[in-house]
Structures are given as C-alpha cells and as structure tokens.
Amino acid sequence: KVPVLILSFFQHALNSGIRRYHVAPVLCQRAKVAMSHFEPNEHINYEKLEKNINIVRKRLDRPLTLSEKIVYGHLDDPAKQEIERGKTYLRLRPDRVAMQDATAQMAMLQFISSGLPKVAVPSTIHCDHLIEAQSGGEKDLRRAKDINQEVYNFLATAGAKYGVGFWKPGSGIIHQIILENYAYPGVMLIGTDSHTPNGGGLGGVCIGVGGADAVDVMAGIPWELKCPKVIGVKLTGKLSGWSSPKDVILKVAGILTVKGGTGAIIEYHGPGVDSISCTGMATICNMGAEIGATTSIFPYNARMKKYLGKTGRADIAALADEFQQHLVPDAGCQYDQVIEINLSELKPHINGPFTPDLAHPVSDIGAVAEKEGWPVDIRVGLIGSCTNSSYEDMGRSAAVAKQALAHGLKCKSKFTITPGSEQIRATIERDGYAQILRDVGGLVLANACGPCIGQWDRKDIKKGEKNTIVTSYNRNFTGRNDANPETHAFVTSPEIVTALSIAGTLKFNPETDYLTGADGKKFKLEAPDADELPKLEFDPGQDTYQYPPKDGSGQHVDVSPTSQRLQLLEPFDKWDGKDLEDMLILIKVKGKCTTDHISAAGPWLKFRGHLDNISNNLLIGAINIENGKANSVRNALTQEFGPVPDTARYYKKMGVKWAVIGDENYGEGSSREHAALEPRHLGGRVIITKSFARIHETNLKKQGLLPLTFADPADYNKIHPVDKLSIVGLADFAPGKPLKCIIKHPNGSQETIMLNHTFNESQIEWFQAGSALNRMKELQQKSS
C-alpha cells in the first residue's frame, strides 16, 4: 500500500495549492550524467541504446551477445539496417573519437581539408607517441617538447579551432587516459590506434581505426563497419599466484594466432570474469589487437563499478547499474566460436620472439630458447606501456622487486618502467612503488609509449647484434622496439618481466627456481600480491589537459609551406573510368608484412604529418621474394635494383601505375593509415594478397586503392615480380562480383585469375571518386 499512498500524495500536491517540491528523477526521468568531467554538457544516452536494442531484438527474435547489444545499439537506422554477422556492413553512430598524436596529425589534416567548422562528436588528441626514451622521464619530456614544438602547436591549435580536447605531452598514453576518463560501460568509441580496444575493460566497444574513419565520425557521417562475428571466451576458475590477466590474452593469442580474431569481437564471459580487476580486463582487451580482433569486451560488473568510483565517476556506475541488463549478454546467446579457459589452471606465459602469438609457458621458455638458438641472457626488461601500466601492475612488480632488495639483489638486466599516465606516475611516486623499482635498478621513463613503439634511443647494443629483451608490451614484431632485426623480443606480464630481469635469464622460472641472495643463501620469490586500486584517492599529478574554447572560429592553425614535419593534403586523382592495364609490380612480398614493414615507426614518427617525407619509408621493411632482401627491388624500367620508395617515385614520375603482391594477413599490427596513404601518394593502385588485416584493408579503400584477394590463394605463386598485371571489368565493379586479373609474363604468355574483394556500394564510390574524402566533398557540394 505504501507506493499507492506516495502516488496519492504527489497527485494531491500537484492538484492543489501546496508548494511543489522537486520530484526525484527516478519518479519522472533519470538524471543526466556527463560522459566525462571534461564535457559536462555531453551526456550518456542509455535510453537511446535501450531503444535501439529493443528494436533489433524484436527484429532478430533471439538472445543477443553483449557485443551485439552495444554495436546494434549504435545503429544509425536500427529498424531497417540489414544485419548478418560477418556479411553486411553496418552504419553506426559512435559516441566519441580519440586520436594519438602520431595519427592525429593526418586525421586533423584530413578534417581541415573537409571544410567543416567543428567536430560533431566529443573528440580528443593525446600526445604520447613522439617522446623518445633516452635518459629518463623529465629529460626526455623536455627534449620531446623542444623537438616536436611545431607538431604540438599544430595539434593544440587545430584542436582549439575545431572543438577537440588536447592532452599535452606528458599526460600519458592515450588508452590509459581513455580508461581513466572517457570509457564507460556501453560506450562506442573509435580511436586512431590499434590498441583502442583497451576500453573494453570498462565494458565499451572501443575500436581501432584509421584517420579517415575518424574524420567520418567527427564530420557527423555514419561510420561503416562490417557486422562483426562474436567469439566467446568463457572464463572459469580464478586467477592466483604468478598467473595474471596478461596470461589470459597470451594464451588466447596462442590459440587463435595473429589472424584468428579477424572480423570478430572477442567477448569474455563466465564466472571467472569476476576474479579479474577492471584494469586487468583492459590489459586483455588491449592485446586482443594482436589476434586481429575488431575489439574485445567484458560485461559490466562490480570490478568496473569499483574502478569507476575510484576514478571519480560513481555517477556513471550508478547509471550503469540501472541499465545493467543491456550491459551484459543475454542468457542463451550464441557465439560463432567458443574458447574455454580455466583460470585456476592457467600458468604464466611468455610469447615470442618476433610474433605475439608464439606462446610458451614460462616454465618451458628456457629450454625452448636453448633448443632454438635464441639468446637466453636478457639484456633489458621493460615494464609499462598501454597494455600493462596500471596501479595494480606497478604494485605487483614492486612486490617482486621488494623481495629481491630484501636479499640484497638488484636486476642483472637493464630495467625500465613506463607509467601509463600522469595520474599513475604521481600515485606510484606517492605510494613508494616508483622508488622501489628504482632501487632495484629501474629507470622511470616518461608517461608515453616509448620503446613499445620504437621510440627508444638504445645504446647498450649495436644494430645487428643478437640479443633478448622481455617486455610487458603487446607487440614484438621484428625490429619493433629498437629497429634491430636481431633483437628477440618476448612479451609477458610485468611481474614476470621483473622477476626475469632480476635473474637475468630466460632459464629462470619464478614458480620453482631459487635465487642466491647477497649473503649467499638461496631464496625463492613469493607470488606477488598488490592492491588493484590505491587505498587513498588517485593523485592526479600535473594538469595536462587543454579544453577547447566554446568558439574556436577565430583560432589560427599554421602549417608552413616549407615545413618538414607538416604538409597540407592535396586531393588524390579520381578514377579515370578505365581498366588498370599493364601495371608493374613494385614488390612481391615474402611472408609476414605488418604495418611496421609498410610504414616503419621509430625515427619516422616525426614525419607523420608530412605525407611526402614519410613516403620515403614505404615498404622498406618488407622482404622482396625475388632476392630475399628488404628495401631492394628491381626497377622494371631500368633493370637496376634500388630502394622501394625510390623505385615507386620513379614509376610515378614516368606515369606508370604499379601494384603490390602480399601474403597472408597483410597489414596486421598498427592502425596507421600512412601504410595506405603512402602507396597511394607514390602511384600505387592495387594491393593483391592472400588475406588482409581488417583495419589496413579499410584504410586502403578509404584512400582510393583496390585491396583484392586471390580467389585461389595458390595463384600467389603464378605472379612473378617481373610480370605485368591488368585489372579488367572495372566498369562493372559491383559488390560481391570478383574482378578479373590478367597476368602478362615477359615471354609473352598470359594467365587469367580471379580476385575477390569486400567493397560495398559506397566504398566503390570512394574508389571512383579517388578517396573517401573526395567522395565526402562531392556529397557536400551536391547538398549545398
């Protein structure tokens, strides 16, 4: 009877002259909750998410996975959108955009060329990629600010003019900043970095994209994504001892390999989920990029609620509690594939070298390394990065270091620590973790990506020297961290990195092996234990955020025509309506070809805003099948061998179109769209492979190139570097219709093969217009 009495009271109050009191939101409408502290006027819209989910659920008439709820909940037209997992293209409305400084340059240059006055959704720029690790955090940061002043000024002023928030250098790594401030359960966020899925640790669908995709969203245009399949990973049991969240994804990578997640969202579920901290879930989602997954996600739970509360977002947690049914999978939902992992049986893992899916139990790696001839002595151990730089990670590493110090030991290997954010740095300094890690021999680097992306001025070895490093990073391709192809890089958890760095060898298993203390006595390291969140509140450290002004129209953005770092973009040429005939083959790539091979990072990062300059690194890391060498290809017009970029420039100068032939999973790794912009800029037209990584294939389409795959993978062997290729039938280019390729051999003979593609109608229009940006401008002109 009580609810009836309450209702009667309110009716009486409203119908009489009694003073009208404010009625709580739960009785009328829910209170609005801001998406972040930095955007108080941008609110979380769970009501729309709920409405869209209900429309789609009624249409599909089946239980939905969590991934489907959030993805379909952001459909532009949920009532009419064709939905078939792995088949149809979805038109989506993401909630926000995030860009790191290396990719933001090109994204903002493209946005500027679009002619639009302001971004349509909340967007941020994060300065984390351009800080080189050299001598320590403060010195390295000062040096980076000096060297990159022109780029930082461009990004800051462009952000101010177009309404984009700007996180200054030293603020931290983009993904940690997003987790601390912008990710929340049910959000759809796209970021111009392949490890954007880190936000799945807070129950969001966070997807890595190229800059052109970011421009679409910032322009208010529906964003296209092929309807992802959903791979379920059921977790049972409970993590304990030396096993950590990192071991979950290292194990999954070993199962699925670097391309096993392509076109799918990895959705973790099951009773084991609750034994993992929120930041641990983020670690798992982050490294899901290494298996080609569209993204990864965990269901909303108490661990996320705890993290939201500790990062000052209890109001978001309270709202998520009300909508929790939409932030977890439906009972009985169906996955396209299911993997089950018992966390109670999961052992510490270490993956590598040269690929993140070569998984080994830590107990086996010493013997495997000796058998394979890999160096067992560890030269450097590196912890941190966007994958493992949380308070819990630093605490567990410090717990290991503290035991060594108690026995008079320090690291035998060099040891570096990269805090994920200014907030993490300040908090681990306050709570003593940073000092413990220094005392054991560690060097605390800047709050930035650093060695993880090759921003490492390494001095302890010479290039070409065979050596081993162990990291808590996510990626370990050849030359990735230090540009040395002989560096054997292994990825594992921060606590295992710390233990191995103390021992100095891959032959040490902390679960069973003993160390010898300074007193000559043997001791065994105990499994580390640490708080997942600080007992006190987080220390925010220095204020490193620049709010965009309410009106930035008067802001000037300066790009000097003589700059070597920045270059305004010129539109790519439109398709001429003809078939692509007699194309030369720039290179036929042998084996793995990541975006690091196509457009190297490290010292080349300084040219990310200058397309012509950075094009001088085009495919310099790819192995030419003709001679087994990197950056050495035959110029078909002169018959001389030379660097790949020089040869491409020569063909362009002579007006000759060219193609690239690739192997499996071409373009895996980073989301960098420069790997698509560069071949287009230097005259490339077609990339033909056995298969593509998702982001790179989309980036190629966006820039007006034709990414095509062999209908019969064995046809890869029919094409030789000295052949000429013609793609015919482009006048009838249509979705689902293969294209014909005529191979012309030097002896005059010809072969015809069929090539598949994944273009839909609007993507074909990108090709015809010369690029997606050209097509956007065409549509703007038609509507004006």
PDB file of N, CA and C in Angstrom, residues 94 97-99 102-114 116 190-193 207-224 569 572 671-677 695-705 766 770-776:
ATOM      1  N   PRO A  94      29.035   6.227 -33.535  1.00  0.00           N
ATOM      2  CA  PRO A  94      29.853   6.158 -32.321  1.00  0.00           C
ATOM      3  C   PRO A  94      29.657   7.383 -31.437  1.00  0.00           C
ATOM      4  N   VAL A  97      35.448  10.103 -30.356  1.00  0.00           N
ATOM      5  CA  VAL A  97      36.665   9.795 -31.111  1.00  0.00           C
ATOM      6  C   VAL A  97      37.877  10.148 -30.254  1.00  0.00           C
ATOM      7  N   ALA A  98      38.919   9.324 -30.317  1.00  0.00           N
ATOM      8  CA  ALA A  98      40.186   9.625 -29.647  1.00  0.00           C
ATOM      9  C   ALA A  98      41.315   9.407 -30.650  1.00  0.00           C
ATOM     10  N   MET A  99      42.305  10.295 -30.611  1.00  0.00           N
ATOM     11  CA  MET A  99      43.423  10.228 -31.565  1.00  0.00           C
ATOM     12  C   MET A  99      44.744  10.418 -30.833  1.00  0.00           C
ATOM     13  N   ALA A 102      50.581  10.865 -33.228  1.00  0.00           N
ATOM     14  CA  ALA A 102      51.204  10.452 -34.489  1.00  0.00           C
ATOM     15  C   ALA A 102      50.164  10.296 -35.598  1.00  0.00           C
ATOM     16  N   THR A 103      48.986   9.777 -35.254  1.00  0.00           N
ATOM     17  CA  THR A 103      47.923   9.611 -36.252  1.00  0.00           C
ATOM     18  C   THR A 103      47.002  10.828 -36.307  1.00  0.00           C
ATOM     19  N   ALA A 104      46.930  11.590 -35.223  1.00  0.00           N
ATOM     20  CA  ALA A 104      46.068  12.773 -35.194  1.00  0.00           C
ATOM     21  C   ALA A 104      46.504  13.807 -36.220  1.00  0.00           C
ATOM     22  N   GLN A 105      47.813  13.858 -36.515  1.00  0.00           N
ATOM     23  CA  GLN A 105      48.287  14.838 -37.494  1.00  0.00           C
ATOM     24  C   GLN A 105      47.575  14.654 -38.828  1.00  0.00           C
ATOM     25  N   MET A 106      47.594  13.424 -39.328  1.00  0.00           N
ATOM     26  CA  MET A 106      46.969  13.172 -40.623  1.00  0.00           C
ATOM     27  C   MET A 106      45.446  13.247 -40.520  1.00  0.00           C
ATOM     28  N   ALA A 107      44.887  12.795 -39.385  1.00  0.00           N
ATOM     29  CA  ALA A 107      43.434  12.864 -39.207  1.00  0.00           C
ATOM     30  C   ALA A 107      42.963  14.323 -39.215  1.00  0.00           C
ATOM     31  N   MET A 108      43.673  15.192 -38.498  1.00  0.00           N
ATOM     32  CA  MET A 108      43.282  16.595 -38.451  1.00  0.00           C
ATOM     33  C   MET A 108      43.539  17.292 -39.790  1.00  0.00           C
ATOM     34  N   LEU A 109      44.601  16.916 -40.484  1.00  0.00           N
ATOM     35  CA  LEU A 109      44.831  17.476 -41.818  1.00  0.00           C
ATOM     36  C   LEU A 109      43.701  17.097 -42.763  1.00  0.00           C
ATOM     37  N   GLN A 110      43.210  15.858 -42.645  1.00  0.00           N
ATOM     38  CA  GLN A 110      42.078  15.439 -43.472  1.00  0.00           C
ATOM     39  C   GLN A 110      40.806  16.175 -43.057  1.00  0.00           C
ATOM     40  N   PHE A 111      40.621  16.363 -41.738  1.00  0.00           N
ATOM     41  CA  PHE A 111      39.432  17.072 -41.276  1.00  0.00           C
ATOM     42  C   PHE A 111      39.462  18.524 -41.761  1.00  0.00           C
ATOM     43  N   ILE A 112      40.635  19.149 -41.705  1.00  0.00           N
ATOM     44  CA  ILE A 112      40.770  20.525 -42.192  1.00  0.00           C
ATOM     45  C   ILE A 112      40.373  20.600 -43.668  1.00  0.00           C
ATOM     46  N   SER A 113      40.839  19.627 -44.458  1.00  0.00           N
ATOM     47  CA  SER A 113      40.548  19.649 -45.892  1.00  0.00           C
ATOM     48  C   SER A 113      39.082  19.366 -46.195  1.00  0.00           C
ATOM     49  N   SER A 114      38.347  18.844 -45.198  1.00  0.00           N
ATOM     50  CA  SER A 114      36.910  18.598 -45.401  1.00  0.00           C
ATOM     51  C   SER A 114      36.109  19.895 -45.426  1.00  0.00           C
ATOM     52  N   LEU A 116      34.822  21.467 -42.855  1.00  0.00           N
ATOM     53  CA  LEU A 116      33.828  21.567 -41.786  1.00  0.00           C
ATOM     54  C   LEU A 116      34.334  22.460 -40.652  1.00  0.00           C
ATOM     55  N   ILE A 190      35.689   5.179 -31.166  1.00  0.00           N
ATOM     56  CA  ILE A 190      36.689   4.780 -32.146  1.00  0.00           C
ATOM     57  C   ILE A 190      37.945   5.610 -31.920  1.00  0.00           C
ATOM     58  N   GLY A 191      39.093   4.968 -32.092  1.00  0.00           N
ATOM     59  CA  GLY A 191      40.365   5.636 -31.843  1.00  0.00           C
ATOM     60  C   GLY A 191      41.352   5.332 -32.936  1.00  0.00           C
ATOM     61  N   THR A 192      42.204   6.309 -33.244  1.00  0.00           N
ATOM     62  CA  THR A 192      43.166   6.122 -34.329  1.00  0.00           C
ATOM     63  C   THR A 192      44.426   5.429 -33.816  1.00  0.00           C
ATOM     64  N   ASP A 193      44.219   4.305 -33.161  1.00  0.00           N
ATOM     65  CA  ASP A 193      45.317   3.473 -32.674  1.00  0.00           C
ATOM     66  C   ASP A 193      44.768   2.060 -32.529  1.00  0.00           C
ATOM     67  N   ILE A 207      37.081   0.666 -30.759  1.00  0.00           N
ATOM     68  CA  ILE A 207      37.611   0.062 -31.974  1.00  0.00           C
ATOM     69  C   ILE A 207      38.705   0.926 -32.580  1.00  0.00           C
ATOM     70  N   GLY A 208      39.817   0.301 -32.950  1.00  0.00           N
ATOM     71  CA  GLY A 208      40.910   0.992 -33.612  1.00  0.00           C
ATOM     72  C   GLY A 208      40.612   1.193 -35.087  1.00  0.00           C
ATOM     73  N   VAL A 209      40.880   2.404 -35.598  1.00  0.00           N
ATOM     74  CA  VAL A 209      40.579   2.741 -36.988  1.00  0.00           C
ATOM     75  C   VAL A 209      41.690   3.624 -37.552  1.00  0.00           C
ATOM     76  N   GLY A 210      41.616   3.892 -38.841  1.00  0.00           N
ATOM     77  CA  GLY A 210      42.493   4.862 -39.475  1.00  0.00           C
ATOM     78  C   GLY A 210      41.919   6.262 -39.353  1.00  0.00           C
ATOM     79  N   GLY A 211      42.736   7.256 -39.678  1.00  0.00           N
ATOM     80  CA  GLY A 211      42.308   8.640 -39.525  1.00  0.00           C
ATOM     81  C   GLY A 211      41.110   9.009 -40.376  1.00  0.00           C
ATOM     82  N   ALA A 212      40.979   8.426 -41.566  1.00  0.00           N
ATOM     83  CA  ALA A 212      39.848   8.750 -42.435  1.00  0.00           C
ATOM     84  C   ALA A 212      38.533   8.310 -41.806  1.00  0.00           C
ATOM     85  N   ASP A 213      38.543   7.176 -41.097  1.00  0.00           N
ATOM     86  CA  ASP A 213      37.347   6.741 -40.371  1.00  0.00           C
ATOM     87  C   ASP A 213      37.012   7.734 -39.270  1.00  0.00           C
ATOM     88  N   ALA A 214      38.039   8.205 -38.570  1.00  0.00           N
ATOM     89  CA  ALA A 214      37.819   9.195 -37.513  1.00  0.00           C
ATOM     90  C   ALA A 214      37.204  10.461 -38.090  1.00  0.00           C
ATOM     91  N   VAL A 215      37.648  10.854 -39.274  1.00  0.00           N
ATOM     92  CA  VAL A 215      37.106  12.046 -39.919  1.00  0.00           C
ATOM     93  C   VAL A 215      35.616  11.869 -40.202  1.00  0.00           C
ATOM     94  N   ASP A 216      35.213  10.690 -40.661  1.00  0.00           N
ATOM     95  CA  ASP A 216      33.789  10.421 -40.895  1.00  0.00           C
ATOM     96  C   ASP A 216      32.973  10.701 -39.637  1.00  0.00           C
ATOM     97  N   VAL A 217      33.431  10.142 -38.517  1.00  0.00           N
ATOM     98  CA  VAL A 217      32.682  10.283 -37.272  1.00  0.00           C
ATOM     99  C   VAL A 217      32.703  11.730 -36.796  1.00  0.00           C
ATOM    100  N   MET A 218      33.876  12.372 -36.877  1.00  0.00           N
ATOM    101  CA  MET A 218      33.965  13.773 -36.455  1.00  0.00           C
ATOM    102  C   MET A 218      33.123  14.681 -37.354  1.00  0.00           C
ATOM    103  N   ALA A 219      32.882  14.239 -38.586  1.00  0.00           N
ATOM    104  CA  ALA A 219      32.066  15.018 -39.518  1.00  0.00           C
ATOM    105  C   ALA A 219      30.575  14.757 -39.349  1.00  0.00           C
ATOM    106  N   GLY A 220      30.229  13.816 -38.473  1.00  0.00           N
ATOM    107  CA  GLY A 220      28.815  13.516 -38.269  1.00  0.00           C
ATOM    108  C   GLY A 220      28.222  12.580 -39.302  1.00  0.00           C
ATOM    109  N   ILE A 221      29.091  11.873 -40.016  1.00  0.00           N
ATOM    110  CA  ILE A 221      28.648  10.916 -41.027  1.00  0.00           C
ATOM    111  C   ILE A 221      28.586   9.530 -40.403  1.00  0.00           C
ATOM    112  N   PRO A 222      27.550   8.724 -40.702  1.00  0.00           N
ATOM    113  CA  PRO A 222      27.530   7.348 -40.170  1.00  0.00           C
ATOM    114  C   PRO A 222      28.814   6.606 -40.549  1.00  0.00           C
ATOM    115  N   TRP A 223      29.327   5.858 -39.592  1.00  0.00           N
ATOM    116  CA  TRP A 223      30.581   5.127 -39.792  1.00  0.00           C
ATOM    117  C   TRP A 223      30.270   3.682 -40.146  1.00  0.00           C
ATOM    118  N   GLU A 224      30.974   3.163 -41.146  1.00  0.00           N
ATOM    119  CA  GLU A 224      30.724   1.801 -41.621  1.00  0.00           C
ATOM    120  C   GLU A 224      31.651   0.783 -40.983  1.00  0.00           C
ATOM    121  N   LEU A 569      47.210  18.546 -47.272  1.00  0.00           N
ATOM    122  CA  LEU A 569      46.949  17.463 -48.220  1.00  0.00           C
ATOM    123  C   LEU A 569      46.333  17.973 -49.512  1.00  0.00           C
ATOM    124  N   PHE A 572      43.609  13.243 -53.910  1.00  0.00           N
ATOM    125  CA  PHE A 572      44.098  12.227 -54.836  1.00  0.00           C
ATOM    126  C   PHE A 572      43.273  12.293 -56.130  1.00  0.00           C
ATOM    127  N   SER A 671      47.264   0.568 -36.503  1.00  0.00           N
ATOM    128  CA  SER A 671      46.179   1.104 -37.332  1.00  0.00           C
ATOM    129  C   SER A 671      46.676   2.169 -38.307  1.00  0.00           C
ATOM    130  N   ARG A 672      47.976   2.459 -38.316  1.00  0.00           N
ATOM    131  CA  ARG A 672      48.491   3.624 -39.047  1.00  0.00           C
ATOM    132  C   ARG A 672      48.050   3.638 -40.510  1.00  0.00           C
ATOM    133  N   GLU A 673      47.315   4.676 -40.859  1.00  0.00           N
ATOM    134  CA  GLU A 673      46.814   4.786 -42.228  1.00  0.00           C
ATOM    135  C   GLU A 673      47.886   5.249 -43.201  1.00  0.00           C
ATOM    136  N   HIS A 674      49.050   5.664 -42.675  1.00  0.00           N
ATOM    137  CA  HIS A 674      50.152   6.027 -43.559  1.00  0.00           C
ATOM    138  C   HIS A 674      50.539   4.844 -44.442  1.00  0.00           C
ATOM    139  N   ALA A 675      50.306   3.632 -43.944  1.00  0.00           N
ATOM    140  CA  ALA A 675      50.606   2.429 -44.727  1.00  0.00           C
ATOM    141  C   ALA A 675      49.674   2.311 -45.933  1.00  0.00           C
ATOM    142  N   ALA A 676      48.585   3.088 -45.943  1.00  0.00           N
ATOM    143  CA  ALA A 676      47.703   3.157 -47.111  1.00  0.00           C
ATOM    144  C   ALA A 676      47.906   4.450 -47.884  1.00  0.00           C
ATOM    145  N   LEU A 677      48.160   5.543 -47.164  1.00  0.00           N
ATOM    146  CA  LEU A 677      48.380   6.833 -47.812  1.00  0.00           C
ATOM    147  C   LEU A 677      49.642   6.828 -48.672  1.00  0.00           C
ATOM    148  N   ILE A 695      41.808  -3.462 -40.292  1.00  0.00           N
ATOM    149  CA  ILE A 695      41.977  -2.011 -40.330  1.00  0.00           C
ATOM    150  C   ILE A 695      42.702  -1.585 -41.599  1.00  0.00           C
ATOM    151  N   HIS A 696      43.727  -2.329 -41.968  1.00  0.00           N
ATOM    152  CA  HIS A 696      44.509  -1.935 -43.141  1.00  0.00           C
ATOM    153  C   HIS A 696      43.679  -2.036 -44.416  1.00  0.00           C
ATOM    154  N   GLU A 697      42.866  -3.062 -44.536  1.00  0.00           N
ATOM    155  CA  GLU A 697      42.016  -3.190 -45.725  1.00  0.00           C
ATOM    156  C   GLU A 697      41.092  -1.978 -45.847  1.00  0.00           C
ATOM    157  N   THR A 698      40.489  -1.572 -44.738  1.00  0.00           N
ATOM    158  CA  THR A 698      39.612  -0.399 -44.758  1.00  0.00           C
ATOM    159  C   THR A 698      40.389   0.861 -45.108  1.00  0.00           C
ATOM    160  N   ASN A 699      41.583   1.013 -44.517  1.00  0.00           N
ATOM    161  CA  ASN A 699      42.397   2.198 -44.803  1.00  0.00           C
ATOM    162  C   ASN A 699      42.737   2.296 -46.290  1.00  0.00           C
ATOM    163  N   LEU A 700      43.050   1.165 -46.924  1.00  0.00           N
ATOM    164  CA  LEU A 700      43.352   1.162 -48.357  1.00  0.00           C
ATOM    165  C   LEU A 700      42.138   1.615 -49.160  1.00  0.00           C
ATOM    166  N   LYS A 701      40.970   1.114 -48.810  1.00  0.00           N
ATOM    167  CA  LYS A 701      39.744   1.530 -49.505  1.00  0.00           C
ATOM    168  C   LYS A 701      39.521   3.030 -49.354  1.00  0.00           C
ATOM    169  N   LYS A 702      39.723   3.535 -48.144  1.00  0.00           N
ATOM    170  CA  LYS A 702      39.480   4.947 -47.859  1.00  0.00           C
ATOM    171  C   LYS A 702      40.337   5.860 -48.743  1.00  0.00           C
ATOM    172  N   GLN A 703      41.519   5.401 -49.122  1.00  0.00           N
ATOM    173  CA  GLN A 703      42.431   6.235 -49.899  1.00  0.00           C
ATOM    174  C   GLN A 703      42.348   5.966 -51.398  1.00  0.00           C
ATOM    175  N   GLY A 704      41.332   5.218 -51.819  1.00  0.00           N
ATOM    176  CA  GLY A 704      41.106   5.033 -53.243  1.00  0.00           C
ATOM    177  C   GLY A 704      41.891   3.918 -53.888  1.00  0.00           C
ATOM    178  N   LEU A 705      42.517   3.071 -53.073  1.00  0.00           N
ATOM    179  CA  LEU A 705      43.224   1.900 -53.597  1.00  0.00           C
ATOM    180  C   LEU A 705      42.281   0.709 -53.692  1.00  0.00           C
ATOM    181  N   TRP A 766      33.987   5.478 -53.182  1.00  0.00           N
ATOM    182  CA  TRP A 766      35.266   6.021 -52.725  1.00  0.00           C
ATOM    183  C   TRP A 766      36.323   5.814 -53.810  1.00  0.00           C
ATOM    184  N   GLY A 770      38.248   8.699 -56.012  1.00  0.00           N
ATOM    185  CA  GLY A 770      39.667   8.844 -55.736  1.00  0.00           C
ATOM    186  C   GLY A 770      40.028   8.658 -54.285  1.00  0.00           C
ATOM    187  N   SER A 771      39.049   8.818 -53.399  1.00  0.00           N
ATOM    188  CA  SER A 771      39.237   8.572 -51.964  1.00  0.00           C
ATOM    189  C   SER A 771      37.907   8.814 -51.271  1.00  0.00           C
ATOM    190  N   ALA A 772      37.804   8.371 -50.032  1.00  0.00           N
ATOM    191  CA  ALA A 772      36.589   8.611 -49.251  1.00  0.00           C
ATOM    192  C   ALA A 772      36.411  10.100 -48.987  1.00  0.00           C
ATOM    193  N   LEU A 773      37.523  10.805 -48.772  1.00  0.00           N
ATOM    194  CA  LEU A 773      37.446  12.241 -48.513  1.00  0.00           C
ATOM    195  C   LEU A 773      36.960  12.993 -49.751  1.00  0.00           C
ATOM    196  N   ASN A 774      37.420  12.574 -50.926  1.00  0.00           N
ATOM    197  CA  ASN A 774      36.915  13.177 -52.163  1.00  0.00           C
ATOM    198  C   ASN A 774      35.421  12.966 -52.292  1.00  0.00           C
ATOM    199  N   ARG A 775      34.969  11.772 -51.939  1.00  0.00           N
ATOM    200  CA  ARG A 775      33.533  11.463 -52.042  1.00  0.00           C
ATOM    201  C   ARG A 775      32.734  12.299 -51.048  1.00  0.00           C
ATOM    202  N   MET A 776      33.275  12.499 -49.848  1.00  0.00           N
ATOM    203  CA  MET A 776      32.602  13.335 -48.859  1.00  0.00           C
ATOM    204  C   MET A 776      32.394  14.745 -49.413  1.00  0.00           C
TER     205      MET A 776
END
